[in-house]
PDB file of C-alpha atoms and ligand atoms in Angstrom:
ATOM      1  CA  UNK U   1      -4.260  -2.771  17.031  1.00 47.00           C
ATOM      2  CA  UNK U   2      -7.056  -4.623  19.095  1.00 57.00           C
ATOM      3  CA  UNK U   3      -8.777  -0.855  19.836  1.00 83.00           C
ATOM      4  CA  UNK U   4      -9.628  -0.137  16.328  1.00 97.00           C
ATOM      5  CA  UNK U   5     -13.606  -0.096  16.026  1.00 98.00           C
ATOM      6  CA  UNK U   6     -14.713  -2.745  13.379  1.00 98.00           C
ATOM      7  CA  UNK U   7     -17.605  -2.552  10.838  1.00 98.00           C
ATOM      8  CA  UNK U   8     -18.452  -5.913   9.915  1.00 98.00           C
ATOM      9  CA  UNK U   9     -20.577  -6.194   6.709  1.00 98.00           C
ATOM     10  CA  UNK U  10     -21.303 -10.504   5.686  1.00 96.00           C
ATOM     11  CA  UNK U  11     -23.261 -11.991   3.261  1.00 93.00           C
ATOM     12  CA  UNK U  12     -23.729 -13.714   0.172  1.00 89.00           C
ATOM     13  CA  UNK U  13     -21.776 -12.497  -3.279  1.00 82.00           C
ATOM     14  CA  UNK U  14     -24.523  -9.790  -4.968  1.00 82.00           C
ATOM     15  CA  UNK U  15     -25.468  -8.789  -2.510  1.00 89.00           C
ATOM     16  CA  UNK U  16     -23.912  -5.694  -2.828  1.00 88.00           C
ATOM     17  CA  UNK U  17     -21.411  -6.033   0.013  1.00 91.00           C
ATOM     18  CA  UNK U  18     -18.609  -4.820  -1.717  1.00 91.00           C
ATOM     19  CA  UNK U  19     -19.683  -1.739  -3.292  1.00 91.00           C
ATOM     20  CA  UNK U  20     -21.084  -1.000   0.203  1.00 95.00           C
ATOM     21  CA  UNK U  21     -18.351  -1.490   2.061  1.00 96.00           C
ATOM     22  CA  UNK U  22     -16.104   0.568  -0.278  1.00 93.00           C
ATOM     23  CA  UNK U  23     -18.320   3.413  -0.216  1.00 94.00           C
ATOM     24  CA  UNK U  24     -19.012   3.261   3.697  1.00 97.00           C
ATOM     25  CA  UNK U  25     -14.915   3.018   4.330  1.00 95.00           C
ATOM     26  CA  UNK U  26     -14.377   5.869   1.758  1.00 93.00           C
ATOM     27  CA  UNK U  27     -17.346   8.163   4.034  1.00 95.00           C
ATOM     28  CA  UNK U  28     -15.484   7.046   7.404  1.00 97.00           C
ATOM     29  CA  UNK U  29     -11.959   7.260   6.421  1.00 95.00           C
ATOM     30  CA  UNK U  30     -11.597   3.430   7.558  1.00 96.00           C
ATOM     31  CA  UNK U  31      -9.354   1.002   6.236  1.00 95.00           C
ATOM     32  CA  UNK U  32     -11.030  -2.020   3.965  1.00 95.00           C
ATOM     33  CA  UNK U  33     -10.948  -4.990   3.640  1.00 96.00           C
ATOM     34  CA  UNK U  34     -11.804  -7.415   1.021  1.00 95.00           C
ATOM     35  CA  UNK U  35     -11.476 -11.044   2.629  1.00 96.00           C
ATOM     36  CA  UNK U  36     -13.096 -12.896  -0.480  1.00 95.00           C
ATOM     37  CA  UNK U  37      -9.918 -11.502  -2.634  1.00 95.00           C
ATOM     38  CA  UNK U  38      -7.889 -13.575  -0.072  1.00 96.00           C
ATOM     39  CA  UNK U  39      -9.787 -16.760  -0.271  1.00 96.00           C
ATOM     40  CA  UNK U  40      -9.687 -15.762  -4.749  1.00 96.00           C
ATOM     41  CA  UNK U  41      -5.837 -14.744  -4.591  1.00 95.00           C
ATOM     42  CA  UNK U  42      -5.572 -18.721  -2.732  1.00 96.00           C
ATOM     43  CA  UNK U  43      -7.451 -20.174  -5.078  1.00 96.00           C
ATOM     44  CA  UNK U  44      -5.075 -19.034  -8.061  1.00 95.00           C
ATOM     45  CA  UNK U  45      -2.179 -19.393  -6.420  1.00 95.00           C
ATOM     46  CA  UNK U  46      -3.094 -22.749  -6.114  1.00 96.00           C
ATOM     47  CA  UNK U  47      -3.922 -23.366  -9.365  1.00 95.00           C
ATOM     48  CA  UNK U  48      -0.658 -21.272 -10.406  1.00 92.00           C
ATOM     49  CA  UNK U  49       1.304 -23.696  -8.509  1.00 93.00           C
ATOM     50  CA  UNK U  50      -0.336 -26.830  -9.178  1.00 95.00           C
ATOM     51  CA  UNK U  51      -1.482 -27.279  -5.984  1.00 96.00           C
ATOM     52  CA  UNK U  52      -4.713 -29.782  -5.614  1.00 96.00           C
ATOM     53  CA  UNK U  53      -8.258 -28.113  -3.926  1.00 94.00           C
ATOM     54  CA  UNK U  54      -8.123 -31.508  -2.111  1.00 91.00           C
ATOM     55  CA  UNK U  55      -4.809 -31.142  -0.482  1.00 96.00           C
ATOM     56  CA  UNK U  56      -5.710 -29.431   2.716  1.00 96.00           C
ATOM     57  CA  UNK U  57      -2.338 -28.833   4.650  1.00 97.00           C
ATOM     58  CA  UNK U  58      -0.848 -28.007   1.071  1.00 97.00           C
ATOM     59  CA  UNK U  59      -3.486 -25.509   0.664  1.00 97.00           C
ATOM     60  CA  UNK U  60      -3.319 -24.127   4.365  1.00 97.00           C
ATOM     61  CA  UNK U  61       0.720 -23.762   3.882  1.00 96.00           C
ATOM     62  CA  UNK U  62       0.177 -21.550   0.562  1.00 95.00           C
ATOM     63  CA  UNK U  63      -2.574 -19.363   2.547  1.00 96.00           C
ATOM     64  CA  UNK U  64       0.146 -18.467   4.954  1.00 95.00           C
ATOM     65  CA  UNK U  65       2.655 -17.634   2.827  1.00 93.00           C
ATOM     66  CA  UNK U  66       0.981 -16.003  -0.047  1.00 90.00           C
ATOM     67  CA  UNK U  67       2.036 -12.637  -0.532  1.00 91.00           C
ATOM     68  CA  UNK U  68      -1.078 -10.341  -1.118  1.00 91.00           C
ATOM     69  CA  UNK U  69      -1.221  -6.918  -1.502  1.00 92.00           C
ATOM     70  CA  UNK U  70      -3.945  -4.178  -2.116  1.00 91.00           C
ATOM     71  CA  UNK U  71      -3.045  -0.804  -3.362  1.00 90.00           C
ATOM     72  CA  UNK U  72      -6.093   1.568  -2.764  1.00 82.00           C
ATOM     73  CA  UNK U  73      -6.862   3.828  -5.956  1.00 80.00           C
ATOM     74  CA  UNK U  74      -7.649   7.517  -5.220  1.00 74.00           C
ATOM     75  CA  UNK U  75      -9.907   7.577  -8.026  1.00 69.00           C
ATOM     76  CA  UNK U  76     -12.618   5.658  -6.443  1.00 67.00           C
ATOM     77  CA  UNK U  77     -11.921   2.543  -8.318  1.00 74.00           C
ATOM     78  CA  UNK U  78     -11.645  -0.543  -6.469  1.00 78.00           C
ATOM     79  CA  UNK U  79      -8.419  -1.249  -5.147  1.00 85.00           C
ATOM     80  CA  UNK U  80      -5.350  -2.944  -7.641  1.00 91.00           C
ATOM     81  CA  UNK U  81      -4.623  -6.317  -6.048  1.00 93.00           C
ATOM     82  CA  UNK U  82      -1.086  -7.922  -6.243  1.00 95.00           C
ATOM     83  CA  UNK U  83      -0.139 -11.550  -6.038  1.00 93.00           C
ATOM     84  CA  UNK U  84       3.915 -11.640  -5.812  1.00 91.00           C
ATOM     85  CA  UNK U  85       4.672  -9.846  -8.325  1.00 92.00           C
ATOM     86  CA  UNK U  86       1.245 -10.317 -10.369  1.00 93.00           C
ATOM     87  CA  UNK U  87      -0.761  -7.595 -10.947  1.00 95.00           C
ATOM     88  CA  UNK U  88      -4.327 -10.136 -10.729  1.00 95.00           C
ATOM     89  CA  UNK U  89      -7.104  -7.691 -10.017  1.00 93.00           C
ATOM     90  CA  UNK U  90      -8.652  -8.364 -13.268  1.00 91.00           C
ATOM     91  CA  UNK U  91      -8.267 -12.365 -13.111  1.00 94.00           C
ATOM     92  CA  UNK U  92      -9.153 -11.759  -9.248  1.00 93.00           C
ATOM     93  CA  UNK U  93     -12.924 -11.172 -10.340  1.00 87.00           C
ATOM     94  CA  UNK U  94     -13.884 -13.262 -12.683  1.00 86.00           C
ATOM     95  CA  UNK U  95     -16.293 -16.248 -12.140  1.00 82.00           C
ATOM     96  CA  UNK U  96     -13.510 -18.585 -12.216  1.00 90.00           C
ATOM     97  CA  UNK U  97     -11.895 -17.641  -9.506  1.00 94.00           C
ATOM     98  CA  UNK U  98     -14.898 -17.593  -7.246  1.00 89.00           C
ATOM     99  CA  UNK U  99     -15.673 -20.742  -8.266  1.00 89.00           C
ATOM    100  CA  UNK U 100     -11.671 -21.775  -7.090  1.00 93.00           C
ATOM    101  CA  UNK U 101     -12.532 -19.345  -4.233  1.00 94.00           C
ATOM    102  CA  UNK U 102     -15.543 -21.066  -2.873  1.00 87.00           C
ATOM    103  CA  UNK U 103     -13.748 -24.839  -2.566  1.00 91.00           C
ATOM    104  CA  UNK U 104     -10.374 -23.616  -1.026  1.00 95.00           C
ATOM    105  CA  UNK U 105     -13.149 -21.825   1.614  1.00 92.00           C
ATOM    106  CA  UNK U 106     -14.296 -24.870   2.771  1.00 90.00           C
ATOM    107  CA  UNK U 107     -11.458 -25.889   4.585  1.00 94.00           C
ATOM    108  CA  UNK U 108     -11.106 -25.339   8.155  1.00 94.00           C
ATOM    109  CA  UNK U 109      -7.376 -25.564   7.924  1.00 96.00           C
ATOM    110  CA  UNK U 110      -7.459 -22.341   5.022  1.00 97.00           C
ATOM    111  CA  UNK U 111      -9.495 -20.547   6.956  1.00 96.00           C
ATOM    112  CA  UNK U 112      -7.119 -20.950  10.411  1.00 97.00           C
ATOM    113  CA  UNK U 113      -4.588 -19.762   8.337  1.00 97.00           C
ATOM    114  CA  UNK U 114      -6.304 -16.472   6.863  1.00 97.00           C
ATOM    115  CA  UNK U 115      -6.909 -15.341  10.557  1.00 97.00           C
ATOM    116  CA  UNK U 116      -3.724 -13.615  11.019  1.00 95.00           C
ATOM    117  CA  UNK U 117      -3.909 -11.900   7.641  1.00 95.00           C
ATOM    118  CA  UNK U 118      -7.348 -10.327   8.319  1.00 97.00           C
ATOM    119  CA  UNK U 119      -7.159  -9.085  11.616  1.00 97.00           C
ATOM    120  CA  UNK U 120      -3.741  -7.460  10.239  1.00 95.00           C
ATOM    121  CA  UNK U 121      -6.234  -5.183   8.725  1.00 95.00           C
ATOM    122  CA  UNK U 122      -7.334  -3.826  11.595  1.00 97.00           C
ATOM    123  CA  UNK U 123      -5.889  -0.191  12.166  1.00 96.00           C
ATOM    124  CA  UNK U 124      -7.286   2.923  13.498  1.00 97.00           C
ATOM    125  CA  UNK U 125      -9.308   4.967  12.821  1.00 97.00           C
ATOM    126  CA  UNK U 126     -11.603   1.864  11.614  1.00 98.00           C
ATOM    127  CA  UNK U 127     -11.988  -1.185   9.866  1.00 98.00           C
ATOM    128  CA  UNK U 128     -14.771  -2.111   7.507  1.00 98.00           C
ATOM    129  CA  UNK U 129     -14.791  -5.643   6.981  1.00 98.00           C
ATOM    130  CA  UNK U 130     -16.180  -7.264   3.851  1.00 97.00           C
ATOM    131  CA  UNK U 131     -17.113 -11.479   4.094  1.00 95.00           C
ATOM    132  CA  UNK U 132     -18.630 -14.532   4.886  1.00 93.00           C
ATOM    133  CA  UNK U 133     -17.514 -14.677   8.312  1.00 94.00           C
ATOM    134  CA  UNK U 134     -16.831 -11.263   9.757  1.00 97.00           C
ATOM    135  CA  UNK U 135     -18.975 -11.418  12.200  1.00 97.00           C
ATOM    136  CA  UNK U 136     -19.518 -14.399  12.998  1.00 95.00           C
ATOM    137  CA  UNK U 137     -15.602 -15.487  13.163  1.00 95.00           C
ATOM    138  CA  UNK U 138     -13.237 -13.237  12.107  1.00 97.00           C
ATOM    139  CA  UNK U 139     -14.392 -10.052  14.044  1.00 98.00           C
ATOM    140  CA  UNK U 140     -16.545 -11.542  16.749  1.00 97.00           C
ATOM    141  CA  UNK U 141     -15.987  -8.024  18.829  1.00 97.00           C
ATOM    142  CA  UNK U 142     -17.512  -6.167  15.695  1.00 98.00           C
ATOM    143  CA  UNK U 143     -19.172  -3.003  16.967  1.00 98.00           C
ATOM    144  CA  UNK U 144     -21.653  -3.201  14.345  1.00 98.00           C
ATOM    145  CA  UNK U 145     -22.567  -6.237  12.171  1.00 98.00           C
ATOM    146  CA  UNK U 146     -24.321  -6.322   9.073  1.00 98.00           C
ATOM    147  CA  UNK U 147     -25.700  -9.183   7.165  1.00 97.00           C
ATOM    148  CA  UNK U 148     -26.619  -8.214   3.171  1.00 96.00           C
ATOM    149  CA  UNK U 149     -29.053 -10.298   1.445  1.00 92.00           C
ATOM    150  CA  UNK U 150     -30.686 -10.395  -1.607  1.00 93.00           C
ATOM    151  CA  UNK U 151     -32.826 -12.961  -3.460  1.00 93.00           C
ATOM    152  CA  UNK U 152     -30.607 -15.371  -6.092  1.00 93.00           C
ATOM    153  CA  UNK U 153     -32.862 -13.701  -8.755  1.00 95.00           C
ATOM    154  CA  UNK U 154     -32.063  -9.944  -8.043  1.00 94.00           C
ATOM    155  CA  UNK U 155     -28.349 -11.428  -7.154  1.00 94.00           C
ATOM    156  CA  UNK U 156     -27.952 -13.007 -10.875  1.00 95.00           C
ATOM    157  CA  UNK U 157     -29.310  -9.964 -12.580  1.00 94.00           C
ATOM    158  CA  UNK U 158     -27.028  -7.605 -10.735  1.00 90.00           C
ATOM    159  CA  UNK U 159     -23.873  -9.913 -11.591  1.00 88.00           C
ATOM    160  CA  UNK U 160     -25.322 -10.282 -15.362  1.00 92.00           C
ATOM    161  CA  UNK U 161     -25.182  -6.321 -15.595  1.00 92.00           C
ATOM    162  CA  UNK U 162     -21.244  -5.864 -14.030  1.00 85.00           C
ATOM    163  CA  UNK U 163     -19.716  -8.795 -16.529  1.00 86.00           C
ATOM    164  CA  UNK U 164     -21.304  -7.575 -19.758  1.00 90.00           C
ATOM    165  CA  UNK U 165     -20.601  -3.979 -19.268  1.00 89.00           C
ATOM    166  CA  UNK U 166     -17.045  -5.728 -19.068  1.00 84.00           C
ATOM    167  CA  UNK U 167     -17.807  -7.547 -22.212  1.00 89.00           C
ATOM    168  CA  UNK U 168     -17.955 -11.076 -20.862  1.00 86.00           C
ATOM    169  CA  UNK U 169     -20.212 -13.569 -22.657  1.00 89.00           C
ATOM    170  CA  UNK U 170     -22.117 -14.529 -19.796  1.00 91.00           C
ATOM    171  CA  UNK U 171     -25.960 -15.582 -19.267  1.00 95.00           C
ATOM    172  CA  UNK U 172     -28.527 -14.842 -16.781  1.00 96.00           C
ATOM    173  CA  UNK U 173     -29.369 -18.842 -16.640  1.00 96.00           C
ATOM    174  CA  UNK U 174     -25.857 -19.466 -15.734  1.00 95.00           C
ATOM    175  CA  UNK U 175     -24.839 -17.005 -13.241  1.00 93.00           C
ATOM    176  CA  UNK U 176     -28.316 -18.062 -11.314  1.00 95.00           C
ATOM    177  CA  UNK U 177     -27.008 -21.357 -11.577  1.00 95.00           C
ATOM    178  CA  UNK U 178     -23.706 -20.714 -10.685  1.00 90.00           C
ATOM    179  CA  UNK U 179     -25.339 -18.457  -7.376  1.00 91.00           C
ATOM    180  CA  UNK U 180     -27.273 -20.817  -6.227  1.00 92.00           C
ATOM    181  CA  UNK U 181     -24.864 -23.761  -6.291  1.00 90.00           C
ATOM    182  CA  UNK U 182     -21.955 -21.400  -4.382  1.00 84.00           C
ATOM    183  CA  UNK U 183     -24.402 -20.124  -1.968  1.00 87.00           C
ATOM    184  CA  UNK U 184     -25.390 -23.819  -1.076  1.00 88.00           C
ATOM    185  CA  UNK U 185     -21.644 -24.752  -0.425  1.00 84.00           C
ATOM    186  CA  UNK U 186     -20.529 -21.369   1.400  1.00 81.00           C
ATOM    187  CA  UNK U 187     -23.789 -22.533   3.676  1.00 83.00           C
ATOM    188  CA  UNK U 188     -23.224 -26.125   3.842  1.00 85.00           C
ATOM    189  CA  UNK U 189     -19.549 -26.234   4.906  1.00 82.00           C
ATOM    190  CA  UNK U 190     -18.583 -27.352   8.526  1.00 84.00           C
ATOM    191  CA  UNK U 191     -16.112 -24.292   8.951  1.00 82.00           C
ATOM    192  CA  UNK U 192     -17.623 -20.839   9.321  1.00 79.00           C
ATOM    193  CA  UNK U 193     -20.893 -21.504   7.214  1.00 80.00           C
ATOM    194  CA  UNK U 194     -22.267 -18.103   5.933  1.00 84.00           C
ATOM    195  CA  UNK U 195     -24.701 -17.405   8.522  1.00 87.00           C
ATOM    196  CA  UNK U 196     -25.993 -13.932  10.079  1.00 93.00           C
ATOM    197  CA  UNK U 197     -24.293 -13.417  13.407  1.00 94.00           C
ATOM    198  CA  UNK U 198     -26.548 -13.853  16.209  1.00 95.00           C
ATOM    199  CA  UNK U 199     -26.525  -9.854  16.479  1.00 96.00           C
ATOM    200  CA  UNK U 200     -26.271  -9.201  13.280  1.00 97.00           C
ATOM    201  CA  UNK U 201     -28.602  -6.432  11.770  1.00 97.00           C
ATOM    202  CA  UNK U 202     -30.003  -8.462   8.531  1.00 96.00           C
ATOM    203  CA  UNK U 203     -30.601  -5.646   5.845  1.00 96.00           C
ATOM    204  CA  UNK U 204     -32.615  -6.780   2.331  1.00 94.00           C
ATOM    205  CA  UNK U 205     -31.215  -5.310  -0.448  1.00 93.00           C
ATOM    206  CA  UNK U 206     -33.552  -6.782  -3.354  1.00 93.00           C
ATOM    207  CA  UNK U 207     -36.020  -3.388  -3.643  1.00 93.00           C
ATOM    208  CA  UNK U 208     -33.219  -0.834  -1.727  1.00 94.00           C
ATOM    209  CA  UNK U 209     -30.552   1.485  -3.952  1.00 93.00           C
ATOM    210  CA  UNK U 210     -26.841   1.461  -3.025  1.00 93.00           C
ATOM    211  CA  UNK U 211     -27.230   4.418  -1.379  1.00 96.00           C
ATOM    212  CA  UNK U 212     -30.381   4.218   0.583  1.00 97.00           C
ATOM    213  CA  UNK U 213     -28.061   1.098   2.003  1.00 97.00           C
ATOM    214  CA  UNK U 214     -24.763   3.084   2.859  1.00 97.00           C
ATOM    215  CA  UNK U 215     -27.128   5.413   4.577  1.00 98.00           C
ATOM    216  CA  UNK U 216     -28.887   2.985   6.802  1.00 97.00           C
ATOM    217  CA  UNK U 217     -25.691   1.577   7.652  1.00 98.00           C
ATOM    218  CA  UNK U 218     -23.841   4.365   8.073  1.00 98.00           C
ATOM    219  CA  UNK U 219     -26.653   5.577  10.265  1.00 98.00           C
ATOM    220  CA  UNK U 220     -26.741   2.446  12.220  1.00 97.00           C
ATOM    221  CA  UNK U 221     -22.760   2.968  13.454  1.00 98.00           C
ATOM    222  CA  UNK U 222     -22.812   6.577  14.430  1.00 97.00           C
ATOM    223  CA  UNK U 223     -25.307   5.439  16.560  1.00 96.00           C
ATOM    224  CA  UNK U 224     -23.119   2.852  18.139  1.00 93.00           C
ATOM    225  CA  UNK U 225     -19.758   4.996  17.703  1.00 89.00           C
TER     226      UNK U 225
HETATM  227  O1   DC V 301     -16.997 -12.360  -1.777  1.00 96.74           O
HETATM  228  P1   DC V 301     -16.294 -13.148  -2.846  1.00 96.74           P
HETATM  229  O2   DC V 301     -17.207 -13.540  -3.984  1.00 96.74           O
HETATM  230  O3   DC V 301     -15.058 -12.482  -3.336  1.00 96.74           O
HETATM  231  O4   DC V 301     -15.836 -14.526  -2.136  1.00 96.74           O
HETATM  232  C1   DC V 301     -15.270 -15.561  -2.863  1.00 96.74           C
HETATM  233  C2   DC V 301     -15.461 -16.890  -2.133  1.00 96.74           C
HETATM  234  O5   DC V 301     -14.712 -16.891  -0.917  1.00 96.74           O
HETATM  235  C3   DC V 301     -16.913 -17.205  -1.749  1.00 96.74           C
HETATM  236  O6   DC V 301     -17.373 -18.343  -2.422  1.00 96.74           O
HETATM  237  C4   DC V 301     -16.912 -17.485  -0.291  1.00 96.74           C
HETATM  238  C5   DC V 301     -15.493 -17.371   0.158  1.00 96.74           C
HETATM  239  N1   DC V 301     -15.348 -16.465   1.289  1.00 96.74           N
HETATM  240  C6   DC V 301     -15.420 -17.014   2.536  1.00 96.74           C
HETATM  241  O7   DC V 301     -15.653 -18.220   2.665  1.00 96.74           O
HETATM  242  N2   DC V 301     -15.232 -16.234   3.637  1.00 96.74           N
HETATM  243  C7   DC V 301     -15.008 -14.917   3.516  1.00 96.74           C
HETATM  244  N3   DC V 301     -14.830 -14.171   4.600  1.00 96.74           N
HETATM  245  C8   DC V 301     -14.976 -14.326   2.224  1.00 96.74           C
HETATM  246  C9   DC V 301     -15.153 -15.134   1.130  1.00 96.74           C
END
């Protein structure tokens, strides 16, 4: 429904986008949405299916027809995602799977065909929109947009403390590595580079807390409701 308001919240992965946007949809009573976990749910479906990242019309094909679903948790925990009849929202996260993510998101032709599926999101009372591209692409018409950053550093360290409290053997080397070298290909690519929208509001996150960020923001779109 094109009169839903949209809340449009882009940048790069740690920089707290997602915890963000959860907790700002939870305060409005908005509906979410989690585009990376599209671009992620593509990426294993192709590799589920065999699918090569180089085949582009292949790729764009299996975008339109995979069958995603989110089921919201009333517990606060972060939604359980489906893929067919797969319950992925553990294998959905992992640094795999961004990494699978991050090269399917390159092409233009994926990207066309995600359109549809994200704007399907948009319902009343509100949308809070959680990407790359939101702004920018997806959700030109955003009342408010947001842009997250972070330095790689405080970005690493923040990823290094989520995977171990899950137990993952991970290093602080690594994931900065790992950053650094997605950040550089979600900003190099042709199609919908991850760039602030021209009217974005950019918001550093290094030195803020979670919530002194939900307020700002939250603050921010009353203004503008
Ligand atoms: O936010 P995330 O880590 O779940 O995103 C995974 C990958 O998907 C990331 O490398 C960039 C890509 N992505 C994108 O290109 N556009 C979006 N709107 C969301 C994610």
């Amino acid at each position: 429904m094109e009169t839903a308001p949209v809340l449009a919240i882009d940048g790069p992965g740690g920089s707290g986008k997602g915890t963000i946007s959860q907790l700002l949809a939870a305060r409005l009573a908005w509906h979410y949405l989690d585009s990376g976990a599209l671009y992620r749910a593509v990426g294993l479906a192709a590799r589920e299916k065999g699918v090569r990242l180089d085949d582009a019309p292949a790729l764009a094909r299996l975008a339109r027809a995979v069958d995603i679903r989110f089921e919201p948790q009333s517990d606060g925990r972060p939604a359980q995602v489906w893929l067919e009849a797969l319950d992925v929202s553990d294998v959905l996260r992992t640094e795999e799977t961004g990494r699978l993510a991050s090269e399917v998101a390159v092409l233009a032709a994926v990207r066309e065909a995600l359109l549809d599926k994200q704007r399907d999101f948009r319902r009343p009372p509100g949308l809070v929109a959680d990407g790359r591209d939101m702004g920018t692409t997806v959700f030109p018409e955003a009342i408010l947009k947001v842009f997250l950053t972070a330095s790689p550093e405080v970005r690493a360290e923040r990823r290094y403390k989520q995977l171990k409290e899950k137990g993952l053997d991970v290093t602080l080397l690594g994931l900065l590595g790992e950053i650094r070298e997605r950040d550089a290909r979600d900003a190099a690519r042709q199609a919908s580079p991850l760039k602030p929208a021209s009217d974005a509001v950019i918001l550093d996150t290094s030195s803020l807390s979670i919530a002194e960020v939900v307020e700002t923001i939250f603050r921010r779109l009353q203004q503008r409701l």
